[in-house]
Amino acid sequence: MYLQRRNRILRATPAIRSLVAESALSPNDFIAPLFIDEGNNVAYEIPSMPNYYRYSIDLTIKEVKLLWNLGIKSVLLFVKAKDETKDNTGKEAWNPDGLMQRTIKAIKDAVPEMLVMTDVALDPYSIYGHDGIVKDGEIVNDETVEALVKMSVSHAQAGADFVAPSDMMDGRIGAIREALEHEGFTKTGIMSYSAKYASCFYGPFRDALDSAPGFGDKKTYQMDYANRKEAIRETLMDIAEGADIVMIKPAMAYLDIIREIKNTVDVPVSAYHVSGEYAMIKAAAKMGWLNEDKAILESLGSIKRAGADLIATYFAKDAVKLLNK
Ligand code: PBG
């Protein structure tokens, strides 16, 4: 048999495969999400996220040091607000002594070089578990944006490097950027959840923060997974309004969106490998149905190949350890 081209030549050995690999994962790609709780020495394992914990501030600091030593340079913070602080205004979200604000300061004191990103949305603080203020059964846009602006400024005041609005209200990026400028926070970045879909894959996260919506769903603000062009429109608007980094969420069921956005925009693109994606791999591995280590690297590798420059993932630590093997 004569063949002019044999594609297997480039696959023959690990050496040639690594030389011609079109993409590669590195610790620089990862953002590690962290769940924070009140108290001391608290490590609560999230039932639907085996081996992932909600930590009190003291243990969070330990974790952040560990992450930094592994080469992970960014954390994304989520707090579990106490029930008694929840209401329909979200005011605990901009309490200068709130759990988020104390955590930001503690991390910045302990590991100043670690890039601290914070989730901006009202759901952890809402008695309704919604990302915004509720009126007559609806999530109202403009009042919610005012709350998100106060929340973002408060995070910046506490020392956050980036705020990450995950709420999907209209106009929030522009309003947050304007407020940060007015308040003199000209170095604070915005990583916008630009294309965030209404997804069942957030289930375990809502367990982690006890933040599941008390009524209805999030489909009037998060996107319909039937749509692709809308993701481009949302993302371009966020960039026009001042987003420094844009994010697609979830990741693996939305690789087409990641690629489409990567091809369209000129700012860094991030993807969120969400809690349900973590849970699926963990569950299958526990059953002995998947090789966990390989599933982690293949999943994150596919997100990178699709076009994500950054990946927020609960596997950040595992992935770095696997890459260093
Ligand atoms: C809150 C928020 C959610 C996630 C990140 N920020 C939940 C939601 O929108 O219901 C999900 C993250 C994950 O599932 O890992 N607005």
mmCIF file of N, CA and C and ligand atoms in Angstrom, residues 78 119 121 123 131 166 193 196 201-202 205-206 218 222 249 272 274-276 314, ligand 1:
data_model
loop_
_atom_site.group_PDB
_atom_site.id
_atom_site.type_symbol
_atom_site.label_atom_id
_atom_site.label_comp_id
_atom_site.label_asym_id
_atom_site.label_seq_id
_atom_site.Cartn_x
_atom_site.Cartn_y
_atom_site.Cartn_z
ATOM 1 N N PHE A 78 -17.142 32.731 46.955
ATOM 2 C CA PHE A 78 -18.588 32.643 47.178
ATOM 3 C C PHE A 78 -18.799 32.463 48.675
ATOM 4 N N ASP A 119 -17.716 36.776 43.554
ATOM 5 C CA ASP A 119 -19.012 36.621 42.894
ATOM 6 C C ASP A 119 -19.909 37.804 43.256
ATOM 7 N N ALA A 121 -23.750 38.747 42.898
ATOM 8 C CA ALA A 121 -25.150 38.393 42.615
ATOM 9 C C ALA A 121 -25.819 38.322 43.973
ATOM 10 N N ASP A 123 -28.101 36.163 45.117
ATOM 11 C CA ASP A 123 -28.713 34.891 45.578
ATOM 12 C C ASP A 123 -28.286 34.402 46.967
ATOM 13 N N ASP A 131 -31.248 35.866 42.131
ATOM 14 C CA ASP A 131 -30.071 36.717 41.963
ATOM 15 C C ASP A 131 -30.408 38.203 42.048
ATOM 16 N N SER A 166 -22.465 37.601 38.255
ATOM 17 C CA SER A 166 -22.976 36.329 37.734
ATOM 18 C C SER A 166 -24.501 36.335 37.637
ATOM 19 N N TYR A 193 -19.844 37.325 33.817
ATOM 20 C CA TYR A 193 -20.513 36.118 33.314
ATOM 21 C C TYR A 193 -21.405 36.635 32.195
ATOM 22 N N LYS A 196 -24.317 33.281 30.454
ATOM 23 C CA LYS A 196 -24.624 32.337 31.528
ATOM 24 C C LYS A 196 -26.001 31.749 31.262
ATOM 25 N N PHE A 201 -27.023 22.172 35.691
ATOM 26 C CA PHE A 201 -25.696 21.792 36.195
ATOM 27 C C PHE A 201 -25.214 22.657 37.366
ATOM 28 N N TYR A 202 -26.024 23.631 37.796
ATOM 29 C CA TYR A 202 -25.658 24.416 38.989
ATOM 30 C C TYR A 202 -26.208 23.788 40.275
ATOM 31 N N PHE A 205 -23.914 23.378 43.394
ATOM 32 C CA PHE A 205 -23.504 24.697 43.913
ATOM 33 C C PHE A 205 -24.571 25.258 44.844
ATOM 34 N N ARG A 206 -25.809 25.095 44.452
ATOM 35 C CA ARG A 206 -26.894 25.646 45.284
ATOM 36 C C ARG A 206 -26.998 24.882 46.597
ATOM 37 N N LYS A 218 -34.664 30.406 37.078
ATOM 38 C CA LYS A 218 -33.883 31.610 36.757
ATOM 39 C C LYS A 218 -33.967 31.960 35.269
ATOM 40 N N GLN A 222 -31.254 34.205 33.307
ATOM 41 C CA GLN A 222 -30.213 33.389 32.675
ATOM 42 C C GLN A 222 -30.700 32.933 31.302
ATOM 43 N N LYS A 249 -20.720 29.989 30.718
ATOM 44 C CA LYS A 249 -21.026 29.081 31.821
ATOM 45 C C LYS A 249 -22.353 28.384 31.565
ATOM 46 N N TYR A 272 -16.557 28.495 32.830
ATOM 47 C CA TYR A 272 -16.784 27.965 34.179
ATOM 48 C C TYR A 272 -17.220 26.507 34.087
ATOM 49 N N VAL A 274 -18.659 23.939 35.839
ATOM 50 C CA VAL A 274 -19.480 24.179 37.035
ATOM 51 C C VAL A 274 -19.641 22.957 37.944
ATOM 52 N N SER A 275 -20.342 23.197 39.047
ATOM 53 C CA SER A 275 -20.480 22.185 40.097
ATOM 54 C C SER A 275 -21.047 20.862 39.586
ATOM 55 N N GLY A 276 -22.045 20.917 38.712
ATOM 56 C CA GLY A 276 -22.648 19.683 38.207
ATOM 57 C C GLY A 276 -21.688 18.905 37.325
ATOM 58 N N TYR A 314 -13.504 23.417 39.908
ATOM 59 C CA TYR A 314 -13.312 22.803 41.220
ATOM 60 C C TYR A 314 -12.192 21.759 41.168
HETATM 61 C C1 PBG B 1 -24.839 32.720 41.617
HETATM 62 C C2 PBG B 1 -23.986 31.719 40.973
HETATM 63 C C3 PBG B 1 -24.316 30.394 40.639
HETATM 64 C C4 PBG B 1 -23.152 29.801 40.184
HETATM 65 C C5 PBG B 1 -22.143 30.764 40.222
HETATM 66 N N1 PBG B 1 -22.680 31.949 40.696
HETATM 67 C C6 PBG B 1 -25.602 29.675 40.783
HETATM 68 C C7 PBG B 1 -26.755 30.117 40.028
HETATM 69 O O1 PBG B 1 -26.690 30.976 39.157
HETATM 70 O O2 PBG B 1 -27.822 29.597 40.341
HETATM 71 C C8 PBG B 1 -23.022 28.365 39.773
HETATM 72 C C9 PBG B 1 -21.657 27.767 39.894
HETATM 73 C C10 PBG B 1 -21.600 26.286 39.832
HETATM 74 O O3 PBG B 1 -22.599 25.575 39.622
HETATM 75 O O4 PBG B 1 -20.486 25.775 40.002
HETATM 76 N N2 PBG B 1 -25.436 33.645 40.800
#
